[in-house]
Tab-separated table of C-alpha atoms and ligand atoms in Angstrom:
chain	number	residue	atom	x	y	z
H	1	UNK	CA	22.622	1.846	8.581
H	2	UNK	CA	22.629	1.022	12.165
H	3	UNK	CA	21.105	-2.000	14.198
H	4	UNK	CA	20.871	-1.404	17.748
H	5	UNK	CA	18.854	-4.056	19.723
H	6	UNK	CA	17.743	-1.669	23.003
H	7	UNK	CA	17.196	2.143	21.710
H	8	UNK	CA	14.867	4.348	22.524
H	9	UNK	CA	13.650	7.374	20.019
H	10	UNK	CA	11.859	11.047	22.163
H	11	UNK	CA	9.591	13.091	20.679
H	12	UNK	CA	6.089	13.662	20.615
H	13	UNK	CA	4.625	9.865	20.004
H	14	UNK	CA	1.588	9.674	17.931
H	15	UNK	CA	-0.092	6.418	16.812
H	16	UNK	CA	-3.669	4.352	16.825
H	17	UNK	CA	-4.943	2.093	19.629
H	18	UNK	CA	-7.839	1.421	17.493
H	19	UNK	CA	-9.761	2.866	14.715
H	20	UNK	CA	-11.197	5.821	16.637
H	21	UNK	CA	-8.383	6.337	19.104
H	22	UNK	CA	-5.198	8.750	18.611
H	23	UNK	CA	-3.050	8.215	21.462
H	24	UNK	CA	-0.527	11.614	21.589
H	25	UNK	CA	2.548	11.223	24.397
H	26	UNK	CA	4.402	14.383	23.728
H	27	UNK	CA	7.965	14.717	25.160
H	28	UNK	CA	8.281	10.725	25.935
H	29	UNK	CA	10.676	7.516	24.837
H	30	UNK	CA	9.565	5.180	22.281
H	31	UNK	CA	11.695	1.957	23.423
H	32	UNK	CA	12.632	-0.419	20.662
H	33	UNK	CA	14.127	-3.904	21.486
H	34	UNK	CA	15.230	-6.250	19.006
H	35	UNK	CA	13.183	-4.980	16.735
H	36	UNK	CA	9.923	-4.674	18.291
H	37	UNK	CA	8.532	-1.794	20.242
H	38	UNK	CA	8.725	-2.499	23.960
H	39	UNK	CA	6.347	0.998	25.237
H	40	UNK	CA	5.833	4.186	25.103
H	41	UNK	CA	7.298	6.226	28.440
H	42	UNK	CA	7.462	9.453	29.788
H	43	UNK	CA	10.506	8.769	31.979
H	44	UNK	CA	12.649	5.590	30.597
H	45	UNK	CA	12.205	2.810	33.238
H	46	UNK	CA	15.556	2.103	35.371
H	47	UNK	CA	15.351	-1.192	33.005
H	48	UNK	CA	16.048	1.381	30.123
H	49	UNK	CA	18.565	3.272	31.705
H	50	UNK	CA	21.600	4.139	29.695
H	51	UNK	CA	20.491	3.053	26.488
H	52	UNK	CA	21.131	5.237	23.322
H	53	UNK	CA	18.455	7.416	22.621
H	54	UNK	CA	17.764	10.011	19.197
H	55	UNK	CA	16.312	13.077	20.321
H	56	UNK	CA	14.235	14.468	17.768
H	57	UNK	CA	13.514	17.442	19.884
H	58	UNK	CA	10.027	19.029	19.469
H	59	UNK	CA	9.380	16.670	15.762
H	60	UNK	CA	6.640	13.987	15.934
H	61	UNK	CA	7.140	10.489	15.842
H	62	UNK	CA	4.659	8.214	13.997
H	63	UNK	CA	4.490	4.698	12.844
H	64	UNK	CA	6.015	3.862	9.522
H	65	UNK	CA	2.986	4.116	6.746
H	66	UNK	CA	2.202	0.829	4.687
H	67	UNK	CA	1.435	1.728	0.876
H	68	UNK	CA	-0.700	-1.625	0.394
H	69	UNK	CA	-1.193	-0.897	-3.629
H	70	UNK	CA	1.416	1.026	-6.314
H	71	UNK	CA	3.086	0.008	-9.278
H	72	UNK	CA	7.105	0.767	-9.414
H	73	UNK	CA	6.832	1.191	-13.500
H	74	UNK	CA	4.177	3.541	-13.348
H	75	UNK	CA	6.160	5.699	-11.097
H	76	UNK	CA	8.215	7.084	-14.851
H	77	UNK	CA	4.827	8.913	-15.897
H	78	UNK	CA	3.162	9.585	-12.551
H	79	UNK	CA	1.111	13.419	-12.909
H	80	UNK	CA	0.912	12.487	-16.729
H	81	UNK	CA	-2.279	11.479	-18.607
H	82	UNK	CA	-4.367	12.905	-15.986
H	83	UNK	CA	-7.210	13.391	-18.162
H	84	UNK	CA	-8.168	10.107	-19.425
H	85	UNK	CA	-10.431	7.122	-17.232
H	86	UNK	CA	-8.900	3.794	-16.269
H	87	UNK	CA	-9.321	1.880	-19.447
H	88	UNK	CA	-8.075	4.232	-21.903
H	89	UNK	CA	-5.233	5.030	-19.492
H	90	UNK	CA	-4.156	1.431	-19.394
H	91	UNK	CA	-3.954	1.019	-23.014
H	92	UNK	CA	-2.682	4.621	-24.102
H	93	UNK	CA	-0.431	5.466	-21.504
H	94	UNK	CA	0.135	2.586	-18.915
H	95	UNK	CA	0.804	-0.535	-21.079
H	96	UNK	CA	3.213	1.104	-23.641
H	97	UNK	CA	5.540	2.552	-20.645
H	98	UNK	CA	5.472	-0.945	-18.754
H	99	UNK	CA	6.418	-2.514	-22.527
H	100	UNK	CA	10.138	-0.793	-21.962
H	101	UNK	CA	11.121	-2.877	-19.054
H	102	UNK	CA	11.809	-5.577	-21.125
H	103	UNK	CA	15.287	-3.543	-21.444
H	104	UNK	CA	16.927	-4.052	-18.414
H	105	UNK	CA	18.867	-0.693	-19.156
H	106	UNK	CA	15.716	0.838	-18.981
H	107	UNK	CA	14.619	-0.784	-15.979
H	108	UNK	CA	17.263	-0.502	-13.950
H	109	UNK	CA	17.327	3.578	-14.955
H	110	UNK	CA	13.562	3.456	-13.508
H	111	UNK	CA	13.444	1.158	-11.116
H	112	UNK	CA	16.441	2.872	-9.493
H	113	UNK	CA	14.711	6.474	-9.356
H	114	UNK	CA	11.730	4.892	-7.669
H	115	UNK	CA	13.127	2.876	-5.011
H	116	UNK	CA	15.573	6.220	-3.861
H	117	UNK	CA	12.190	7.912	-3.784
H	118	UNK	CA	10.542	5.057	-1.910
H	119	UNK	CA	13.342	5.221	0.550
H	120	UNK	CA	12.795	8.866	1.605
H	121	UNK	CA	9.032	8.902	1.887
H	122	UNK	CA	7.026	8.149	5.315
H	123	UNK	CA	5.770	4.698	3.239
H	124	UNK	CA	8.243	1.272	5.648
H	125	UNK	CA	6.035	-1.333	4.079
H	126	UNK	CA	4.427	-1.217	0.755
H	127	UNK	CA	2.642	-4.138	-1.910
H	128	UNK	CA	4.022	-3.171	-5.165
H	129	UNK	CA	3.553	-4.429	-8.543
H	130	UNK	CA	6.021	-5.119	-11.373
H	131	UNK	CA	5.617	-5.686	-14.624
H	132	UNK	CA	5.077	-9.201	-16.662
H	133	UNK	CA	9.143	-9.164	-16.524
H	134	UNK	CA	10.986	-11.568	-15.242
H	135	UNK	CA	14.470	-10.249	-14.969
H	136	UNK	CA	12.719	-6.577	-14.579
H	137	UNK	CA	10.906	-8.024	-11.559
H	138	UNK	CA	13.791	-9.588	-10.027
H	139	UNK	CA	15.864	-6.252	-10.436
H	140	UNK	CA	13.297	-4.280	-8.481
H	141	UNK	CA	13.380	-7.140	-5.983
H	142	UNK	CA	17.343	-6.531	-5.553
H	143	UNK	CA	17.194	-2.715	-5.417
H	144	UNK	CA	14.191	-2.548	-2.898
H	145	UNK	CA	16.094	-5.304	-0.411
H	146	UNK	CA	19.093	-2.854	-0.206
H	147	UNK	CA	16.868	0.171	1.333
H	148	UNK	CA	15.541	-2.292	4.383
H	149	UNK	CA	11.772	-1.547	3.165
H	150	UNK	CA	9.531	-4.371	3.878
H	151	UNK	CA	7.680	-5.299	0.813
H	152	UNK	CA	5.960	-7.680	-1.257
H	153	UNK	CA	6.338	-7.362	-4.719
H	154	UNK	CA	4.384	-9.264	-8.136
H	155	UNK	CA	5.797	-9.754	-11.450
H	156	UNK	CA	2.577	-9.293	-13.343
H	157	UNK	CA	0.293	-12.221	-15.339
H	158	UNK	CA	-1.478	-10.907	-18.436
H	159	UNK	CA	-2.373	-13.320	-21.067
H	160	UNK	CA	-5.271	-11.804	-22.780
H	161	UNK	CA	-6.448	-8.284	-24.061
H	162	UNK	CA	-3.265	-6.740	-24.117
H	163	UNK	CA	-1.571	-5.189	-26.751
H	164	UNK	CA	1.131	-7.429	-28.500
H	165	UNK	CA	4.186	-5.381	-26.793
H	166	UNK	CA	2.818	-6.017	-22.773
H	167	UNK	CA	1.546	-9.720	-22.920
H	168	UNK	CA	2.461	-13.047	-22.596
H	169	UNK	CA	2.053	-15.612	-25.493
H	170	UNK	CA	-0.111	-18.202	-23.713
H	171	UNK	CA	-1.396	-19.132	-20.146
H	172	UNK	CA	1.767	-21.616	-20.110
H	173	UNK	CA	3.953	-19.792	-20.908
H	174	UNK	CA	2.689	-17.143	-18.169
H	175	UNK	CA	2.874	-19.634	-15.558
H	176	UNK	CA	6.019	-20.869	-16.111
H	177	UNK	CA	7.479	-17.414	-16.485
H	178	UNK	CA	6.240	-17.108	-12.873
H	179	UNK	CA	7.634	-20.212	-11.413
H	180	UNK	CA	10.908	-19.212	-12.909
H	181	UNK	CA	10.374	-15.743	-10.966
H	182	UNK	CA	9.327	-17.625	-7.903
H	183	UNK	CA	12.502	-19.894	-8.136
H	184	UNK	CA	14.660	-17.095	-7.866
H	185	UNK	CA	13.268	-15.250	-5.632
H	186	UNK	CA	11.337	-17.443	-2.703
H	187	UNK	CA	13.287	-17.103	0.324
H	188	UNK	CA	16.402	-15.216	-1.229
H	189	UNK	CA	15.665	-11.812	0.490
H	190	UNK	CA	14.647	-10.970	4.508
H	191	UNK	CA	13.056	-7.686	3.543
H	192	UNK	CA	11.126	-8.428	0.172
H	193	UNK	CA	8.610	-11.396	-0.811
H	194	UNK	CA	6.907	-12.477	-3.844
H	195	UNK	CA	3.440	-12.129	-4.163
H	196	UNK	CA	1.317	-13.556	-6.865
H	197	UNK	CA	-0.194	-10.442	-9.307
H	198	UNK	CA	-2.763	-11.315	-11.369
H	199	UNK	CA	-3.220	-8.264	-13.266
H	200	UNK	CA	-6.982	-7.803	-13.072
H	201	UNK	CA	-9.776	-10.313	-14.952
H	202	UNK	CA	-9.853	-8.755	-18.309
H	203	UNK	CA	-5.942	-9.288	-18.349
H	204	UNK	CA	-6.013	-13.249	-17.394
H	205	UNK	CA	-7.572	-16.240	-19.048
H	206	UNK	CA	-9.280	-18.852	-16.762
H	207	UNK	CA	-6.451	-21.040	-18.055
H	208	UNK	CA	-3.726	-18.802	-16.532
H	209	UNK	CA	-5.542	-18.154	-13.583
H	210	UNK	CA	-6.548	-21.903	-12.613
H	211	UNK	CA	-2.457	-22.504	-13.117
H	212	UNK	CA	-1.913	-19.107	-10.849
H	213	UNK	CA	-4.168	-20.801	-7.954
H	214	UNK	CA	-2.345	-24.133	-8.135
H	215	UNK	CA	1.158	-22.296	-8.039
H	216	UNK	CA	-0.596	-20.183	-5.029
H	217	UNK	CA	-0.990	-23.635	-3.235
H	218	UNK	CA	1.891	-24.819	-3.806
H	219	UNK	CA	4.151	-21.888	-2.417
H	220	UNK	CA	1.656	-20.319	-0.317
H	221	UNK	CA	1.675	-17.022	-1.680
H	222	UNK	CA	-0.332	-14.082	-0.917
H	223	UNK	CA	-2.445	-12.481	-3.807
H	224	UNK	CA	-2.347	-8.986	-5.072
H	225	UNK	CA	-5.139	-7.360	-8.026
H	226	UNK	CA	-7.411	-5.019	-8.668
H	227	UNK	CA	-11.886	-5.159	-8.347
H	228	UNK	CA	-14.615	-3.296	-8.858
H	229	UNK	CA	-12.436	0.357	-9.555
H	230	UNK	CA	-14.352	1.520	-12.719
H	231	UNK	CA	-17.872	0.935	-14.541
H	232	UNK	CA	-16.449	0.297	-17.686
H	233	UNK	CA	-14.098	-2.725	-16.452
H	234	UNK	CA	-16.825	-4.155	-14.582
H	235	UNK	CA	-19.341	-4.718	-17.238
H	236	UNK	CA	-16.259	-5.789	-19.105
H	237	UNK	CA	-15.726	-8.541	-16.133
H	238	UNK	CA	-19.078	-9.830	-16.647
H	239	UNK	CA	-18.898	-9.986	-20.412
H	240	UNK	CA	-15.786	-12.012	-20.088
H	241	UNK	CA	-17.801	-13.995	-16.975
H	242	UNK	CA	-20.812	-14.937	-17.444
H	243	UNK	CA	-21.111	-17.330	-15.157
H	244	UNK	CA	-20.504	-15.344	-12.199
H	245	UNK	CA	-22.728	-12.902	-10.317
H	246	UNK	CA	-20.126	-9.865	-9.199
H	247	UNK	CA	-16.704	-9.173	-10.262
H	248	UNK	CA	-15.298	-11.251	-6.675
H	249	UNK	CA	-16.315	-14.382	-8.025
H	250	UNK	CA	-13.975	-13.696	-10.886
H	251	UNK	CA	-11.030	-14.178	-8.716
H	252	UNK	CA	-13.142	-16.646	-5.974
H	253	UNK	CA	-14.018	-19.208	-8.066
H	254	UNK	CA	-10.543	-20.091	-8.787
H	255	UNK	CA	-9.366	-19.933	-5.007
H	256	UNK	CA	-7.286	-16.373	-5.349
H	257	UNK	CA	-9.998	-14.019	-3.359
H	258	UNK	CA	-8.307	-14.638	0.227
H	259	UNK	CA	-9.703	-17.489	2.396
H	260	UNK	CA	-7.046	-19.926	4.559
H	261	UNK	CA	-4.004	-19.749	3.725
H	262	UNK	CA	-4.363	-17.497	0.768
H	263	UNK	CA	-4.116	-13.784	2.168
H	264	UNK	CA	-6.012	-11.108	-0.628
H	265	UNK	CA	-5.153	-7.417	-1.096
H	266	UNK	CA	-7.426	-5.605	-3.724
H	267	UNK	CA	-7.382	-2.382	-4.582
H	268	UNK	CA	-10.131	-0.035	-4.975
H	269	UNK	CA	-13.728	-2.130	-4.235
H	270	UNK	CA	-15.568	1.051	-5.550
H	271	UNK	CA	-18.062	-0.351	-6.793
H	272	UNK	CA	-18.626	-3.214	-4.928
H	273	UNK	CA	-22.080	-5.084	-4.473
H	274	UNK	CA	-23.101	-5.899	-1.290
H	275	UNK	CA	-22.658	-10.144	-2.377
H	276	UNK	CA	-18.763	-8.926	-3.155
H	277	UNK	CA	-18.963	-6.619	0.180
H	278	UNK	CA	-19.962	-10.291	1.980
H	279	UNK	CA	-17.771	-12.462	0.302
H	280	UNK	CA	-14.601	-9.870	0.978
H	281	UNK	CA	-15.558	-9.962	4.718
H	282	UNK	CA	-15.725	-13.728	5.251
H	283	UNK	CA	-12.522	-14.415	3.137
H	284	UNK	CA	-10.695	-11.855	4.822
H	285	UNK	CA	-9.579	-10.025	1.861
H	286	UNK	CA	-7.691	-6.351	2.505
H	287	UNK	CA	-9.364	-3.766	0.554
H	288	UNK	CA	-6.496	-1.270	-0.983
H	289	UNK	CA	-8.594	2.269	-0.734
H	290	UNK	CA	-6.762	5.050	-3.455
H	291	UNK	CA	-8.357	7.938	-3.140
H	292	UNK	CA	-6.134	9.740	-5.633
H	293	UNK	CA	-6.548	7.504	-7.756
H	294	UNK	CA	-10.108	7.122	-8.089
H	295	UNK	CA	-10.238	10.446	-8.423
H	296	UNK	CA	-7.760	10.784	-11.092
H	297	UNK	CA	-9.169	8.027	-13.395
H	298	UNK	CA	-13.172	9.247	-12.619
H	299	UNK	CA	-13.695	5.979	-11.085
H	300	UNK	CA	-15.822	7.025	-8.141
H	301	UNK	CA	-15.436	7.143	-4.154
H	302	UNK	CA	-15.172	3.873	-2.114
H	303	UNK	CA	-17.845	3.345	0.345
H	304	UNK	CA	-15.331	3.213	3.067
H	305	UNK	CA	-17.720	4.377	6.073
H	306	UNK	CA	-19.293	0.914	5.295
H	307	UNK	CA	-16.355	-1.102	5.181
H	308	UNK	CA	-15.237	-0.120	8.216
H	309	UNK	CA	-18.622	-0.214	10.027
H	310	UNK	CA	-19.113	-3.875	8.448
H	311	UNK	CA	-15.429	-4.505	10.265
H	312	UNK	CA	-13.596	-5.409	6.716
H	313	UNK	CA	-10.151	-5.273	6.570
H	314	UNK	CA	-8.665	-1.906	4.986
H	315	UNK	CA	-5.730	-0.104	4.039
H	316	UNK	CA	-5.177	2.880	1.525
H	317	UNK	CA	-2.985	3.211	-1.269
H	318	UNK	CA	-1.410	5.592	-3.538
H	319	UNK	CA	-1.878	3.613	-6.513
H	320	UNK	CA	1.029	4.934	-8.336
H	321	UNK	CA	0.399	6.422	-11.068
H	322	UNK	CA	-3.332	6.081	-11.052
H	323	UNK	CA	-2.553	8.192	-8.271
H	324	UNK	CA	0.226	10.453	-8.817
H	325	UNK	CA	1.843	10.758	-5.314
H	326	UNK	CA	3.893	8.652	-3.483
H	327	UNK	CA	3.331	10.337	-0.601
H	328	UNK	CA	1.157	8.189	2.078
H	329	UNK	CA	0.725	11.490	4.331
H	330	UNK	CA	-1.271	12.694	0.852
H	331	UNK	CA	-3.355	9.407	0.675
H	332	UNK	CA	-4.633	10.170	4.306
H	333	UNK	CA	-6.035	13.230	3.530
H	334	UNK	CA	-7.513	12.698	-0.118
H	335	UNK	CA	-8.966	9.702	2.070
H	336	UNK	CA	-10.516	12.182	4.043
H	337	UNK	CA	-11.651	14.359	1.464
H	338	UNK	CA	-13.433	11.877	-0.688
H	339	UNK	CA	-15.171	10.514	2.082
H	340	UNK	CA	-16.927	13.629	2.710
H	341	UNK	CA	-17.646	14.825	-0.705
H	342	UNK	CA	-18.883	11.176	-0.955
H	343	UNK	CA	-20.991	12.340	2.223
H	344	UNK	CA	-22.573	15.410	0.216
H	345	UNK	CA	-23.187	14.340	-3.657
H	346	UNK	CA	-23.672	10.344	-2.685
H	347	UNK	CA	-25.285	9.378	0.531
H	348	UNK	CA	-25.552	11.110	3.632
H	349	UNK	CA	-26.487	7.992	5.021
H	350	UNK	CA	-22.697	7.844	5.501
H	351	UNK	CA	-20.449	10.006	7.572
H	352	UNK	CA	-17.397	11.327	6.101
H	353	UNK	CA	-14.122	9.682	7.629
H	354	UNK	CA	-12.447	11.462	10.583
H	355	UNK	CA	-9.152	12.314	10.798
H	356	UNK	CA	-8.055	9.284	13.529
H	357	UNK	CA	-9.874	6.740	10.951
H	358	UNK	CA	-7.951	7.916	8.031
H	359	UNK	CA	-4.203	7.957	10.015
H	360	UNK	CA	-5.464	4.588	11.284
H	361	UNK	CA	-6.171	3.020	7.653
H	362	UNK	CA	-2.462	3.987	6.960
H	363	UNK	CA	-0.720	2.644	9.991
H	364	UNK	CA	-2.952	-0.115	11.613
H	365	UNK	CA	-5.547	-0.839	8.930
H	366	UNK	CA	-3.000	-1.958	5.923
H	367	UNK	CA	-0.262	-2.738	8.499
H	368	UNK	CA	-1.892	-5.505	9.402
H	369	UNK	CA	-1.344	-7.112	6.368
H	370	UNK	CA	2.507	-7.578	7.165
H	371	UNK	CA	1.745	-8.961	10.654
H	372	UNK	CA	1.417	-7.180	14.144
H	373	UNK	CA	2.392	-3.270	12.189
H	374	UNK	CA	1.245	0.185	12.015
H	375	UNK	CA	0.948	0.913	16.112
H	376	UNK	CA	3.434	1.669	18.812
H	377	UNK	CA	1.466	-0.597	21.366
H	378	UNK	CA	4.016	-3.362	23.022
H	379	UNK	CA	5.156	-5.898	20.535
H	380	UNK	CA	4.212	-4.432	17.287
H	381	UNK	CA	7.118	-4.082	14.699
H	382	UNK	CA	8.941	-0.840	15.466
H	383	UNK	CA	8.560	1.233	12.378
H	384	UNK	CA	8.791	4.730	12.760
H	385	UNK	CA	9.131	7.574	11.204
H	386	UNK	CA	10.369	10.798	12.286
H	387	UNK	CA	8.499	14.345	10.993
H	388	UNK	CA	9.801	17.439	11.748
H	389	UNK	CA	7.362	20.474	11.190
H	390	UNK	CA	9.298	23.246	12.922
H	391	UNK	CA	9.367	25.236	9.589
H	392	UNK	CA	5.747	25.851	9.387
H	393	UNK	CA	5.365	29.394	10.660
H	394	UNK	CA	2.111	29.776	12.766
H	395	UNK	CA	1.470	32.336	15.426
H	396	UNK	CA	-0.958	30.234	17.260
H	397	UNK	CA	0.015	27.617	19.843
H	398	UNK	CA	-1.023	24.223	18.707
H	399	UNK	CA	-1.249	20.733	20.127
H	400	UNK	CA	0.500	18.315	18.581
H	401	UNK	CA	-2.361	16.120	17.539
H	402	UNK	CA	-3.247	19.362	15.469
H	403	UNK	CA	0.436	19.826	14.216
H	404	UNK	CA	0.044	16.002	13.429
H	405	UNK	CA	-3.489	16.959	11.010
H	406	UNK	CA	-1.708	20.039	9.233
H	407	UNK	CA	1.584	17.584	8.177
H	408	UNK	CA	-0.446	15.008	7.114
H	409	UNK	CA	-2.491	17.444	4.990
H	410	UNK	CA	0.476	19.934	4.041
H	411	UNK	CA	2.599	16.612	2.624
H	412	UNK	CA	5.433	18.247	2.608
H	413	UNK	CA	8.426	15.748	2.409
H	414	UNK	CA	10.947	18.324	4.032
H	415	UNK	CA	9.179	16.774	7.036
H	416	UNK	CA	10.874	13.243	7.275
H	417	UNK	CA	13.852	13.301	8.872
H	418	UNK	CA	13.962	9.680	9.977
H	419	UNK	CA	13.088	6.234	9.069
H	420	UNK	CA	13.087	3.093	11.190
H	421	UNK	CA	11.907	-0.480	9.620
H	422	UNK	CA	11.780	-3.259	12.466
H	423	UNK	CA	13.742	-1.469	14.323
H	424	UNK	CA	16.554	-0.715	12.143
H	425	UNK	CA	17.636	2.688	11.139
H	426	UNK	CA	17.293	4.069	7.571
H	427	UNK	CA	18.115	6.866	7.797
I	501	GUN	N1	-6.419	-2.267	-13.484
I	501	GUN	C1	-5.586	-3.054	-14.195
I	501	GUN	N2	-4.350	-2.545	-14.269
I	501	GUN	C2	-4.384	-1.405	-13.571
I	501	GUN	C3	-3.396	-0.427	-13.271
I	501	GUN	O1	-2.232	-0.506	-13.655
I	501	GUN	N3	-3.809	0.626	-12.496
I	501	GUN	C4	-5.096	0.731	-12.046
I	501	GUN	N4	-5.424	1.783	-11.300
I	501	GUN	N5	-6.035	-0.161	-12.328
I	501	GUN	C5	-5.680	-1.223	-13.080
I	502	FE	FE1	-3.428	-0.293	-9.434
């Protein structure tokens, strides 16, 4: 691993200026310095002269994809259980596999296939979950530092509906379990950060999660948890909340739904009423769109046209194993092909996503979560990563923002042959 403060990468440069907007430089230098991207250039400036430069001949460059929602333990049984919807899922397939990384053996065996395979993909940032596991967490935390990825990962709360071999004994005993975590792990690492993971409402007592939003204030952590993904868990919600209106309020009225101070990721907002569509927007909270996902567990197609039009924050996700790649290029184009079956059977009141939207949600949209990320414009974090389609046979000419569509769609992780993660090399 190499870390050069002045480099420059050449290749064809692809990335977002905004939502709508592909910029494509083919042939040009992508300057990094310390750490940062410094332009895009067709000719390196006589500034620039004589610094090292990676040719990556006629392969695309890109910016590194942020993965804003997975779980590492669910990675084990990814493409299994296919056939069930969320709830039975959780409790037949999901809660009984996280159960085994109580054994550290186990976890490290796991935890250790996942992170290699988080390496190689196009994913640089990512907001992963753990389990409820302490030492399982921390683990994870140490093996995803090593790669240079930039992450934020959540040992998991669950106090209540779980079964008796994936939950904690009391809301106490929760919290303190994650101030021990915190402890350990606040400041220890430059690449990975805690994030508080409340599991999702039906997992956490108001107890636990009134002692989650005072440990929130007092280490100003970021939040990570799932709303509104499936019917069954929503009516669920409001069984176990009367009091509140929409699912949001769940996680609002204790202070954990974004808001100063207190940045929110949460994945899927499928189902979202338009009081939780509101609320989302004026606290600022990232939506974590997995396509695969919702298709996988039945749960239904995000309105995502309407986020976007509303100006909400949003990223995708691959939702491992909800979602059963890890491959970010994949979650781009199932992004793109749920929005327009979405378009057909829902409402054609809203237009499928295009292409430049969907790359954008990848790079820009979640990136933005980690700070100025996900764009090769001057000053934004200089993650890159380096796809190389040259064995795709086609008798055609193409352009390269074409070539760019067919990767993305073809997913094909013979592509990657590079990796950069504020400026450092991966590989
Ligand atoms: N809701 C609560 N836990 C989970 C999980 O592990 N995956 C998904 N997709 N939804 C959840
Ligand atoms: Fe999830």
């Amino acid at each position: 691993m190499k870390h050069l403060s002045t480099f420059a990468l050449k290749g064809n440069i692809c990335f977002s200026l905004d939502k709508n907007k592909l910029s494509v430089q083919k042939q040009s230098y992508l300057v990094c310095q310390n750490g940062v991207c410094a332009g895009v250039f067709k000719e390196l400036p006589e500034s620039f002269h004589g610094i090292p430069v990676r040719d990556a001949g006629d392969a695309l460059i890109i910016p590194g994809l942020s993965d804003i929602h997975l779980h590492a333990p669910q990675y084990s049984f990814r493409g299994m259980g296919m056939d069930l919807e969320l709830l039975d899922w959780l409790n037949t397939i999901t809660f009984p596999e996280e159960a085994k990384y109580a054994d550290l053996d186990y976890a490290r065996k796991a935890y250790s296939i996942f992170v290699e395979d988080l390496k190689k993909s196009p994913t640089t940032r990512a907001c992963i979950f753990g389990t409820l596991h302490v030492e399982a967490t921390e683990l994870l935390m140490d093996l995803l530092e090593e790669t240079g990825l930039k992450t934020f990962v959540g040992k998991v709360n669950m106090d209540r509906n779980g079964p008796a071999v994936l939950q904690e004994k009391s809301a106490e005993e929760s919290a303190a379990s994650t101030v021990r975590w915190l402890s350990d792990t606040v400041g220890k690492y430059q690449n990975t950060r805690p994030i508080l993971t409340p599991r999702f409402t039906p997992s956490c007592s108001d107890e636990l999660m009134k002692k989650l939003a005072e440990i929130q204030k007092e280490y100003h952590l970021p939040v990570q948890s799932h709303l509104s993904e499936n019917m069954g868990e929503i009516s669920w919600v409001q069984e176990l909340c009367p009091e509140t209106s929409f699912y949001g309020e769940a996680y609002d009225q204790f202070g954990l739904f974004g808001g100063e101070g207190c940045p929110a990721v949460m994945a899927h907002c499928v189902h979202s009423p338009q009081a939780e569509i509101e609320l989302m927007k004026k606290r600022g909270v990232y939506i974590a769109h997995c396509p695969q996902s919702n298709t996988n567990l039945s749960s239904g197609i995000a309105p995502i046209r309407e986020y976007l039009d509303k100006g909400l924050h949003v990223g995708l996700g691959t939702d491992i194993a909800g979602g059963h790649s890890l491959s970010m290029l994949r979650a781009i184009a199932d992004a793109v092909q749920v929005s327009k079956l979405r378009w057909r059977l829902v409402d054609d009141r809203l237009k499928a996503l295009t292409f430049e939207e969907a790359f954008y949600l990848a790079t820009m949209g979640g990136g933005e979560f980690f700070g100025k990320v996900g764009s090769f414009q001057k000053d934004y974090a200089f993650d890159a990563v380096i796809l190389d389609d040259s064995f795709y046979r086609h008798p055609q000419p193409l352009s390269v923002r074409d070539r760019l569509e067919r990767l993305i769609y073809l997913s094909d992780d013979r592509c990657i042959k590079g990796k950069y993660v504020s400026g450092r090399e991966l590989f």
